[in-house]
Coordinates of C-alpha atoms in Angstrom, one line a residue:
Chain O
X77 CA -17.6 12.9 6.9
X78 CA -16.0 16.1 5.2
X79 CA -15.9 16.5 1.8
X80 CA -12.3 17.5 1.9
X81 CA -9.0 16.4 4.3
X82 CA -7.1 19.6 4.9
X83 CA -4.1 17.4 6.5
X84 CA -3.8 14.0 5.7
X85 CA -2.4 13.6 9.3
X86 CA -5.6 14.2 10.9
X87 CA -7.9 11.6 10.9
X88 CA -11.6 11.8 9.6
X89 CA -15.2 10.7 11.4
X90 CA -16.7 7.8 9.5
X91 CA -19.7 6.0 9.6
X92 CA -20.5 2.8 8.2
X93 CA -23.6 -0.3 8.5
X94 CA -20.9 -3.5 8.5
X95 CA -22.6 -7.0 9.3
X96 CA -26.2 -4.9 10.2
X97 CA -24.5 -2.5 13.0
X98 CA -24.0 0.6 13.1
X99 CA -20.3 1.1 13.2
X100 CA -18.0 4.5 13.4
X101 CA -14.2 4.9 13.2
X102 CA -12.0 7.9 13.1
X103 CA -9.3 7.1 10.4
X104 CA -6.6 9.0 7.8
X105 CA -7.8 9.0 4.9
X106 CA -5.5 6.7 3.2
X107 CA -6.6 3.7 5.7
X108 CA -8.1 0.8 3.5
X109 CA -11.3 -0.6 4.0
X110 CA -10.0 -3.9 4.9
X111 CA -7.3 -2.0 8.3
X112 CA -10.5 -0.1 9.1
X113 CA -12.3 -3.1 9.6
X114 CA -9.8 -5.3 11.5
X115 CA -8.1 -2.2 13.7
X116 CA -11.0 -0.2 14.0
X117 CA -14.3 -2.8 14.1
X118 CA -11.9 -5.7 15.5
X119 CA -13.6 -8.1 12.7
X120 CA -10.3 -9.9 11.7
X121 CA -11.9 -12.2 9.5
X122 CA -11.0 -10.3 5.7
X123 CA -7.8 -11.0 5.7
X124 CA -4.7 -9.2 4.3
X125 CA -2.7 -11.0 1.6
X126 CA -1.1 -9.1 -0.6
X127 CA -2.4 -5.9 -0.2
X128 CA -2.9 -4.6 -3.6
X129 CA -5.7 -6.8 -5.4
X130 CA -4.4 -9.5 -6.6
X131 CA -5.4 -12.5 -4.1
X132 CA -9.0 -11.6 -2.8
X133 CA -8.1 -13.0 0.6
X134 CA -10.2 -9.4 1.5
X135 CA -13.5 -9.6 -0.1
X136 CA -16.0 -8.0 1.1
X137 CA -19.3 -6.9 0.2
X138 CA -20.4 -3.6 -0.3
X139 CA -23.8 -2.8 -1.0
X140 CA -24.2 -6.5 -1.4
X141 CA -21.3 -6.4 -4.1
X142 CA -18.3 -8.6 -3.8
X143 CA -15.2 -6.1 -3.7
X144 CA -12.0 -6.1 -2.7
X145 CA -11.5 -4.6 0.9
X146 CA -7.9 -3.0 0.0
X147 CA -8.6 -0.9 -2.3
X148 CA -10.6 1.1 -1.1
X149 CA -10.8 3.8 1.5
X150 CA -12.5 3.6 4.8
X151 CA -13.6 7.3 3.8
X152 CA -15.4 6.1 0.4
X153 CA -17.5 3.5 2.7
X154 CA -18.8 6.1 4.5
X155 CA -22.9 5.9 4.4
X156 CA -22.2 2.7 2.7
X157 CA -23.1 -1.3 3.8
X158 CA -20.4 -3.8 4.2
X159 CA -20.9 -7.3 5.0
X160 CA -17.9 -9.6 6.0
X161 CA -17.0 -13.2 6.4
X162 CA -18.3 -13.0 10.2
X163 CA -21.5 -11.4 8.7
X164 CA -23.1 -14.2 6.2
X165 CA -24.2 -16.6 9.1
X166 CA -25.8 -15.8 12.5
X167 CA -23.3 -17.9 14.5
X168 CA -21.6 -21.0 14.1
X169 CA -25.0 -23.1 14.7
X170 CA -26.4 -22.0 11.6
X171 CA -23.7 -21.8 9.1
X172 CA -24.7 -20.7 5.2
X173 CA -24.8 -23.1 2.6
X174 CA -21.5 -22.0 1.3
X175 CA -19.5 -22.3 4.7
X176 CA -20.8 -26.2 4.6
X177 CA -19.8 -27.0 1.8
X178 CA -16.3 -25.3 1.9
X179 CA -16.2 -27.5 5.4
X180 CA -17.7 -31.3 3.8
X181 CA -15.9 -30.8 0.7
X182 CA -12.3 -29.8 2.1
X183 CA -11.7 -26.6 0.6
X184 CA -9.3 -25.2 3.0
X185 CA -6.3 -26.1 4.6
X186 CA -5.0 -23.5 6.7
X187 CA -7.8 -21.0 6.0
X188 CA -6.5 -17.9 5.3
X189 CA -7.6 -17.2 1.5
X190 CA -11.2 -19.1 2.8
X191 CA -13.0 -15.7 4.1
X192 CA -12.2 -14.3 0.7
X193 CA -13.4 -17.6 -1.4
X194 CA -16.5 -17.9 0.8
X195 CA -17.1 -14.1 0.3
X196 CA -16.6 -14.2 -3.2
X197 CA -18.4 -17.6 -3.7
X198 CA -21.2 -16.4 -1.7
X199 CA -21.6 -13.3 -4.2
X200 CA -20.7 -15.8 -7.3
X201 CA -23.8 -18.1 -6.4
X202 CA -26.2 -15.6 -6.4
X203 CA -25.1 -14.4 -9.9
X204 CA -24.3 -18.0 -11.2
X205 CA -27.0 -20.6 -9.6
X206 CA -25.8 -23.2 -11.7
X207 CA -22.2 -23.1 -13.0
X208 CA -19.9 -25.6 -14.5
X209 CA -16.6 -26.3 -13.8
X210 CA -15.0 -24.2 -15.6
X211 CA -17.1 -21.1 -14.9
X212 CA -16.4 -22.1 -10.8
X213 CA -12.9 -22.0 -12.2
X214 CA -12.8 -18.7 -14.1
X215 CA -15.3 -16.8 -11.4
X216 CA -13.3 -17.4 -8.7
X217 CA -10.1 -16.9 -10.4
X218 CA -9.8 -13.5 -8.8
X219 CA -9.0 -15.9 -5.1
X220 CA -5.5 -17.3 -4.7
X221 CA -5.0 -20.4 -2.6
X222 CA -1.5 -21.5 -1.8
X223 CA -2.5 -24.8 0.1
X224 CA -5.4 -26.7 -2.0
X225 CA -4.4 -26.4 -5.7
X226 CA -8.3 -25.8 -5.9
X227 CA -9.5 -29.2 -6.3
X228 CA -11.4 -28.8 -3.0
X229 CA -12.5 -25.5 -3.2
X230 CA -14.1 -26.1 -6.7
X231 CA -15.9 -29.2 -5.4
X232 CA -17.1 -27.2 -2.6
X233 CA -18.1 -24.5 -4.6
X234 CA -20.3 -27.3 -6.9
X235 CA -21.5 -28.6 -3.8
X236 CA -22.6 -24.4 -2.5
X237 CA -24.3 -24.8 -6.0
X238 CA -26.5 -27.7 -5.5
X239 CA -27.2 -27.6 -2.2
X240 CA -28.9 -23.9 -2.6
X241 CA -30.3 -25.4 -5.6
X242 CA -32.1 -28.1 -3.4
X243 CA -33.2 -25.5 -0.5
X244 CA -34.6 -23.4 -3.5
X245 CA -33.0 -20.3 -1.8
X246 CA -30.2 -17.9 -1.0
X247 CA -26.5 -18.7 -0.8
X248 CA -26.2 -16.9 2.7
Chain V
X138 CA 2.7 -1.4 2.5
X139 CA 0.1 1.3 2.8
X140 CA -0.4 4.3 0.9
X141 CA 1.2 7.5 1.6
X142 CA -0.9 9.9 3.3
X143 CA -2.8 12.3 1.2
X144 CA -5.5 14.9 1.3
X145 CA -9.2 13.4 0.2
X146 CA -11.8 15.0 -1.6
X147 CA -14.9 14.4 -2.1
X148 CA -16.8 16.8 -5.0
X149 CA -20.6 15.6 -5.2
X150 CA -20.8 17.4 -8.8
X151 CA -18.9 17.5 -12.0
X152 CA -18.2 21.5 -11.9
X153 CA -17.0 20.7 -8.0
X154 CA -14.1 18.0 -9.4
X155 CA -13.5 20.0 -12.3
X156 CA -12.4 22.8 -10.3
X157 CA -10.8 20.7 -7.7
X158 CA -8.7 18.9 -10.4
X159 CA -8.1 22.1 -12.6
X160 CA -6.9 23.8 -9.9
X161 CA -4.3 21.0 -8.0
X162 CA -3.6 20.0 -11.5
X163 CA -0.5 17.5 -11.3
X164 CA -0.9 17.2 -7.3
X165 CA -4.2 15.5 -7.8
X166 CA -5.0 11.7 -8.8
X167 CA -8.3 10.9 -9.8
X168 CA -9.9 7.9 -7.7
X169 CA -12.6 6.2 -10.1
X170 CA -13.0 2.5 -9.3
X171 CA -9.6 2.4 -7.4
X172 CA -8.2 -0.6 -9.3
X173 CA -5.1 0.5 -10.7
X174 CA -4.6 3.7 -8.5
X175 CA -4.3 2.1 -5.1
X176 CA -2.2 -0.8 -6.1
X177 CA 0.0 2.1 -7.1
X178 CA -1.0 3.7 -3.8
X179 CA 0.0 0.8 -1.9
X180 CA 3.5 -0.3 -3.6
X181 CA 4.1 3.7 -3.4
X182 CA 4.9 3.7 -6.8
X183 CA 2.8 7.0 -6.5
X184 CA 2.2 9.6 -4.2
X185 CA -0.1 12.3 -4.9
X186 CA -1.0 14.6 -3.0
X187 CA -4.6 14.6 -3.3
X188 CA -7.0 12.1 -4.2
X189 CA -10.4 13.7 -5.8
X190 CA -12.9 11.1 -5.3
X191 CA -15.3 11.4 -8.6
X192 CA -17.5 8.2 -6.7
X193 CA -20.2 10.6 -5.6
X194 CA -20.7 13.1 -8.5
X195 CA -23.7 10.8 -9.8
X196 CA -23.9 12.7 -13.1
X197 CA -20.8 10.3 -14.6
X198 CA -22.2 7.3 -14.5
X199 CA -24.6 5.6 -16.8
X200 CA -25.2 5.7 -20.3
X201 CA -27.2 7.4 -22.5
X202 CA -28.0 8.1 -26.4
X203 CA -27.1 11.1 -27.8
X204 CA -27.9 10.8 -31.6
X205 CA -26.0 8.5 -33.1
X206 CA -23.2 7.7 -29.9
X207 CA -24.0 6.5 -26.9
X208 CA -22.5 8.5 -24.3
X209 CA -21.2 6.8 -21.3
X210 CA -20.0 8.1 -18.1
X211 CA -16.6 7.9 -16.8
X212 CA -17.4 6.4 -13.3
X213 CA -19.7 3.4 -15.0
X214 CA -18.6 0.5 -13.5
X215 CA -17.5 -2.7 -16.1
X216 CA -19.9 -4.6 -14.3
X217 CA -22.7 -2.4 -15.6
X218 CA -21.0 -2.9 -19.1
X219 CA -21.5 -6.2 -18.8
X220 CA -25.0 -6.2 -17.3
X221 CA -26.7 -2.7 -19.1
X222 CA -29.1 -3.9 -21.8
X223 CA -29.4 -0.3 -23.7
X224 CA -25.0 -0.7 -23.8
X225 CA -25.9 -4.3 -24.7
X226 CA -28.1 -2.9 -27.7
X227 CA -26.2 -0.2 -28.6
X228 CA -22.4 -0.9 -28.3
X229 CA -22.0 -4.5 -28.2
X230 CA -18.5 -4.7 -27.8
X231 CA -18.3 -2.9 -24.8
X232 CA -20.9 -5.7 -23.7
X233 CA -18.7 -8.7 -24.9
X234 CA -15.3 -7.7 -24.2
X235 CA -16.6 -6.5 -20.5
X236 CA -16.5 -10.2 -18.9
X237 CA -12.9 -10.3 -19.8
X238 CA -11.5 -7.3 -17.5
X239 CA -9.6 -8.9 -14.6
X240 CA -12.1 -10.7 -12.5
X241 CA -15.7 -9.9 -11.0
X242 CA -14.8 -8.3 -8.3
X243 CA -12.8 -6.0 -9.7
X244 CA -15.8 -5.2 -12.7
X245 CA -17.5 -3.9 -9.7
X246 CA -15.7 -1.1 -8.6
X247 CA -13.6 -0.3 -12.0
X248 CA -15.0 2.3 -14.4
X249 CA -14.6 3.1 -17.9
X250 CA -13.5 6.1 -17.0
X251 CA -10.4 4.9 -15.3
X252 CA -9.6 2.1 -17.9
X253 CA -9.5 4.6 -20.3
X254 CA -7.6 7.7 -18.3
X255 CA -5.0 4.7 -17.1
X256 CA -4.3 3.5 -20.6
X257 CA -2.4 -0.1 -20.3
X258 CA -1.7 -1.2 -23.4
X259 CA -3.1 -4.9 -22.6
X260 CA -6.2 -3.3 -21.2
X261 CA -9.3 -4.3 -23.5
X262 CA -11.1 -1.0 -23.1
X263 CA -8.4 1.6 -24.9
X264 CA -8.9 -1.0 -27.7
X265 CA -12.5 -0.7 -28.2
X266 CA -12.3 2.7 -28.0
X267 CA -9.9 3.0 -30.6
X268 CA -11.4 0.2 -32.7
X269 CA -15.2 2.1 -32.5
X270 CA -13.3 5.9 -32.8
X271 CA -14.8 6.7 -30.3
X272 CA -14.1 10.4 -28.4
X273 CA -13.1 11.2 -25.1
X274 CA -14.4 14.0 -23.3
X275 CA -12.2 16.0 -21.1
X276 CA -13.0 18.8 -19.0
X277 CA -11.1 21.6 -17.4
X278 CA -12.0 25.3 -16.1
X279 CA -10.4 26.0 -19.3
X280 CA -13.4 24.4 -21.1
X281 CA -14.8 20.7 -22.2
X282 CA -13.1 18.9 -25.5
X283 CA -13.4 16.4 -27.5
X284 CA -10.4 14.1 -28.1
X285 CA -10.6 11.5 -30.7
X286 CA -9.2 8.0 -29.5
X287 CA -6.8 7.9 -32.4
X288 CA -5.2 11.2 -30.6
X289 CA -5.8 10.3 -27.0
X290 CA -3.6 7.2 -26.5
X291 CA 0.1 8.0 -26.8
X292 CA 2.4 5.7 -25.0
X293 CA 2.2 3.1 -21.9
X294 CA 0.3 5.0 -19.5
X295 CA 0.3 7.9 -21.6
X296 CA -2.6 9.9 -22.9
X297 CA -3.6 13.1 -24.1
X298 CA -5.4 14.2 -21.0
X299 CA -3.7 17.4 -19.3
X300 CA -2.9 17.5 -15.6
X301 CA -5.8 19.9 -15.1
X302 CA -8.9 17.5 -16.9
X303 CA -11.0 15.6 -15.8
X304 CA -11.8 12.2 -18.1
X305 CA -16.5 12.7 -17.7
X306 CA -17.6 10.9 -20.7
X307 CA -16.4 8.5 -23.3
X308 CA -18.9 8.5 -26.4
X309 CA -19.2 5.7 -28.8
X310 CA -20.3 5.3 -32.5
X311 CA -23.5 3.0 -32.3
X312 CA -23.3 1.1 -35.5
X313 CA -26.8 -0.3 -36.1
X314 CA -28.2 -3.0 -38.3
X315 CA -26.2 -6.1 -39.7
X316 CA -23.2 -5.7 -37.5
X317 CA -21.3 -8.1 -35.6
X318 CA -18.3 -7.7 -33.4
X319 CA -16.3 -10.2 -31.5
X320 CA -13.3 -10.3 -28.4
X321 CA -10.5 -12.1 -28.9
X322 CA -7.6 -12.8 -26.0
X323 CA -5.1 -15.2 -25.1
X324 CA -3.9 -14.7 -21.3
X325 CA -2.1 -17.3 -19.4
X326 CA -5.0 -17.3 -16.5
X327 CA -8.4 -16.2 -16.4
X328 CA -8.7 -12.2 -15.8
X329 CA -4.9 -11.9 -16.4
X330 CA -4.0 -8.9 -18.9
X331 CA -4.2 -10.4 -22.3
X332 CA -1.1 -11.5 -23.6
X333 CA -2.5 -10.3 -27.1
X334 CA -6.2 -9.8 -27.9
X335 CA -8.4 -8.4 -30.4
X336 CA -11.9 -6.0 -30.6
X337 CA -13.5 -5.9 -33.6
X338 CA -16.7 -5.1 -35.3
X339 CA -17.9 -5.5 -39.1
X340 CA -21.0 -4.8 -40.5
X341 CA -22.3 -6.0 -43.6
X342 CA -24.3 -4.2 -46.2
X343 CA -26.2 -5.8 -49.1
X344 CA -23.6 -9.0 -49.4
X345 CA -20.5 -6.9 -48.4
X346 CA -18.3 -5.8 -45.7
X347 CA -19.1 -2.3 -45.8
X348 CA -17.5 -0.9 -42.3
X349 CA -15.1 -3.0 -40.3
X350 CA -12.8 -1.7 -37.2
X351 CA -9.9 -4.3 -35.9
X352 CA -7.6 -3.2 -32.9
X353 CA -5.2 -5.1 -31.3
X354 CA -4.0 -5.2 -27.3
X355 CA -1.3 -6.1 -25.9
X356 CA 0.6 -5.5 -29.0
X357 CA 2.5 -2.3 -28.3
X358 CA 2.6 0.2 -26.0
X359 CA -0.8 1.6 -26.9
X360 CA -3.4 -0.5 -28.6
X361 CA -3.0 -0.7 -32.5
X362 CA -5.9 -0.1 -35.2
X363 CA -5.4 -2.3 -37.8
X364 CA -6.1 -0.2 -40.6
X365 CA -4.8 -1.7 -43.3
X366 CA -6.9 -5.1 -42.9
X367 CA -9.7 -3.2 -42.4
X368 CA -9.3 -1.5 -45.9
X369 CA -8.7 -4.8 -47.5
X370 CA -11.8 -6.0 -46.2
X371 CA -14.0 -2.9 -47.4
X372 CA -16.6 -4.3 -50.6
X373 CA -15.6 -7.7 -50.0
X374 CA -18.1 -10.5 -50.0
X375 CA -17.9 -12.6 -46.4
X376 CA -17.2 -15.4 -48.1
X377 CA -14.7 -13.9 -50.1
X378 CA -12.6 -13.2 -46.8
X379 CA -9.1 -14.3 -46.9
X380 CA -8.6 -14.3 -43.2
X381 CA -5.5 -15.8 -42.8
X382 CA -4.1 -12.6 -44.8
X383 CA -6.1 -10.4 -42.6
X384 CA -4.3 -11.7 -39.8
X385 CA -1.0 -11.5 -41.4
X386 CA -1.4 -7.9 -42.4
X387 CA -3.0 -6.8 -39.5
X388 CA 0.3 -7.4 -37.4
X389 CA 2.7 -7.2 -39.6
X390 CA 3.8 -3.5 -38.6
X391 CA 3.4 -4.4 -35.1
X392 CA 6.5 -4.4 -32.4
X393 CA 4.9 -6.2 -29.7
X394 CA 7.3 -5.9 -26.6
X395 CA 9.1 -9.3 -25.0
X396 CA 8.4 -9.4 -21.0
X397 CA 8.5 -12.1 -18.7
X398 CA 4.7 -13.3 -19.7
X399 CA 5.5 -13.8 -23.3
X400 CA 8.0 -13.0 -26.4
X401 CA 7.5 -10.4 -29.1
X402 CA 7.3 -13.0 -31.4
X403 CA 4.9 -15.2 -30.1
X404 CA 2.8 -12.5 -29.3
X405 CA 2.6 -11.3 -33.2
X406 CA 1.6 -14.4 -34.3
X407 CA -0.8 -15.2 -31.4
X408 CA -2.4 -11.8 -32.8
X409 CA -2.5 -12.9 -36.4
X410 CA -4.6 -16.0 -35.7
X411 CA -6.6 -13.7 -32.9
X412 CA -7.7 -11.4 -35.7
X413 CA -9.0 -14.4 -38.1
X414 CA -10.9 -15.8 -35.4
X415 CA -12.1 -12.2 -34.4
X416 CA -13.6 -11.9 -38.1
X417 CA -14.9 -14.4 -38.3
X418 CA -17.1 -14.4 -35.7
X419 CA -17.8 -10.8 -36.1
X420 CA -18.7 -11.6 -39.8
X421 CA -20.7 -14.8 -38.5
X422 CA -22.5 -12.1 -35.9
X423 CA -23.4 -9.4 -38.6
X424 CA -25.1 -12.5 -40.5
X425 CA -22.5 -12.8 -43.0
X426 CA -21.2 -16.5 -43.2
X427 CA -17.7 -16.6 -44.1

């Protein structure tokens, strides 16, 4: 990747690790992190819901770091390790902790914020093994939900908790 | 929508985006932590045209002592705010008031450096810099300054930083022994912008308040040092504190604005009772008892 665009027309070589792989892309430089990854990587799991970071329906991780995938430039990730939604479990036979929970405890209804809470919840697990309530509730109050009004998501979320707690372990 | 196109650049030192920056001058945005710029990239309420990247030039991140201030980076992240134990030890406000900008994810990609540069009025950081004085450092090809925070912040979005500098460095005051500070916010939702907060430190010195620093957020169109509480309160015993006046003097000047999340009124008096409850608990945390 150059250090400098000349023309913002003509696209840039990046290169990127997303979910383990070795991924490349030729982008502009103003394409987000999230279009690069659903255009360019197909991997239409981070979703796009409002576009300016607001709703976190695009977490991601980068360098293991919850992070919102629309603000930021596919040319910053360059070098850089991004793990999405399709990333935190090796299939659907072995689901994490977190996706089981969000699944037994009903906290989604049409899915659409759900790669961004399970992203985000993933990340807030590992920082917060045992929250309450109300530290569920003002962690994850960078995710909108339009369906759930939350109750479900926060008993998931307590349910994440406890069921890491039990397999003394990792959150994904 | 998407951002306009632009050209990118990438400097891996400070000289590089100095002289990038110095030279595009009012064609050039800074991208720190990306969490105000690109929202304004992506409603196109601006369109530069170049974005100079200051992500990679290592040297402006992290802190450091120098003397008496702690120096800190412009591209340190709030999450390393939050998480630093030598900012923890030395600037404690920076420490408390960092778990209340926006929400986690955004604490790790936003920077101090971009807080400050940006300048929101409700934004917690501009407060505590103005509450500690602390300075700003700007460089240009024309040179580095020093801009006192008292100087830097002149309006909503407004600072003193010319098209041509570069925000490296914000340097705090580290107050030391028997001192106490305390973060004060009222916002409708967690991680909104406060609808008015407080930042404020005291430090008590054999039985009295002998240093004290109150600003306000959210209460104007920059943040507001309360400076005429804070001189009442010089000399004066903690328990001798009459906080209720401290409140009502420190926003009694204040012309807090009236927007769709809350009226000028209730915002004043929301930021009366914010300051008492700031003292105390900054007197209570520099081991005064009030």
């Amino acid at each position: 990747m150059p250090e400098v665009t000349t023309d913002p027309a003509t696209p840039v070589d990046v290169a990127m690790t997303v979910n383990g792989v070795a991924r490349k892309a030729r982008v502009e430089a103003r394409k987000t992190l999230a279009d690069t990854l659903r255009e360019d990587f197909g991997l239409t799991g981070t979703h796009l819901g409002c576009e300016h970071g607001v709703c976190g329906a695009c977490t991601v991780l980068l360098d293991g770091a919850a992070v919102r995938a629309c603000l930021l430039f596919a040319v910053q990730v360059d070098g850089a390790e991004v793990t999405t939604v399709e990333g935190l479990s090796d299939g659907a036979a072995s689901l994490t902790p977190v996706q089981q929970a969000f699944r037994a405890h009903h906290g989604l209804q049409c899915g659409f914020c759900t790669p961004g809470f399970v992203v985000s919840t993933t990340a807030f697990l590992t920082d917060n093994p045992d929250p309450t309530d109300d530290e569920i509730r003002a962690g994850l109050a960078g995710n909108l939900c339009r369906c759930t009004g939350y109750q479900g998501i926060v008993r998931a979320v307590r349910g994440a908790a406890e069921a890491i707690r039990e397999q003394g372990g990792e959150s994904a | 929508m998407k951002p306009p196109p632009f050209c990118y650049h990438s400097p891996r030192t400070t000289a590089e985006a100095v002289a990038i920056v110095g030279e595009l001058a009012d064609e050039a945005k800074v991208l720190a932590g990306g969490q105000s710029l690109v929202p304004l990239l992506a409603l196109r309420m601006a369109r530069p045209e170049h974005v100079v990247d200051v992500n990679r030039v290592s040297e402006l991140a992290g802190a450091r002592r120098d003397n008496g201030s702690l120096w800190v980076g412009a591209t340190t992240r709030h999450a390393a705010l939050e998480r630093d134990a030598d900012i923890r030890a030395d600037v404690p406000l920076l420490s408390q008031v960092a778990p209340h900008i926006g929400h986690f994810q955004i604490r790790n990609r936003g920077t101090i450096g971009g807080s400050i540069s940006h300048a929101d009025p409700a934004a917690e950081l501009p407060a505590v810099a103005l509450a500690l004085d602390a300075e700003i450092e700007a460089a240009s090809p024309r040179g580095t300054r020093r801009i006192p925070a008292a100087e830097f912040f002149q309006g909503t979005f407004l600072t003193a930083l010319e098209p041509d500098e570069v925000l490296v460095a914000v340097r705090f005051p580290v107050w030391g022994r028997g001192s106490g500070f305390a973060v004060e916010e009222v916002a409708r939702r967690h991680g909104d912008f406060a609808l008015a907060g407080v930042v404020c430190g005291v430090q008590v010195d054999e039985g009295v308040i002998g240093r004290v620093a109150v600003a306000l957020l959210g209460m104007g169109s920059t943040p507001v040092r309360a400076s005429a509480t804070e001189q009442a309160l010089i000399g004066v015993a903690p328990a001798d504190v009459d906080l209720v006046a401290a409140g009502g003097t420190a926003v009694v000047a204040a012309e807090p604005p009236t927007d769709v999340h809350a009226d000028g009124g209730y915002r004043k008096r929301v930021g009366a009772v914010l300051v008492e409850r700031a003292l105390a608990k900054a007197i209570t945390a520099a081991g005064g008892s009030e």
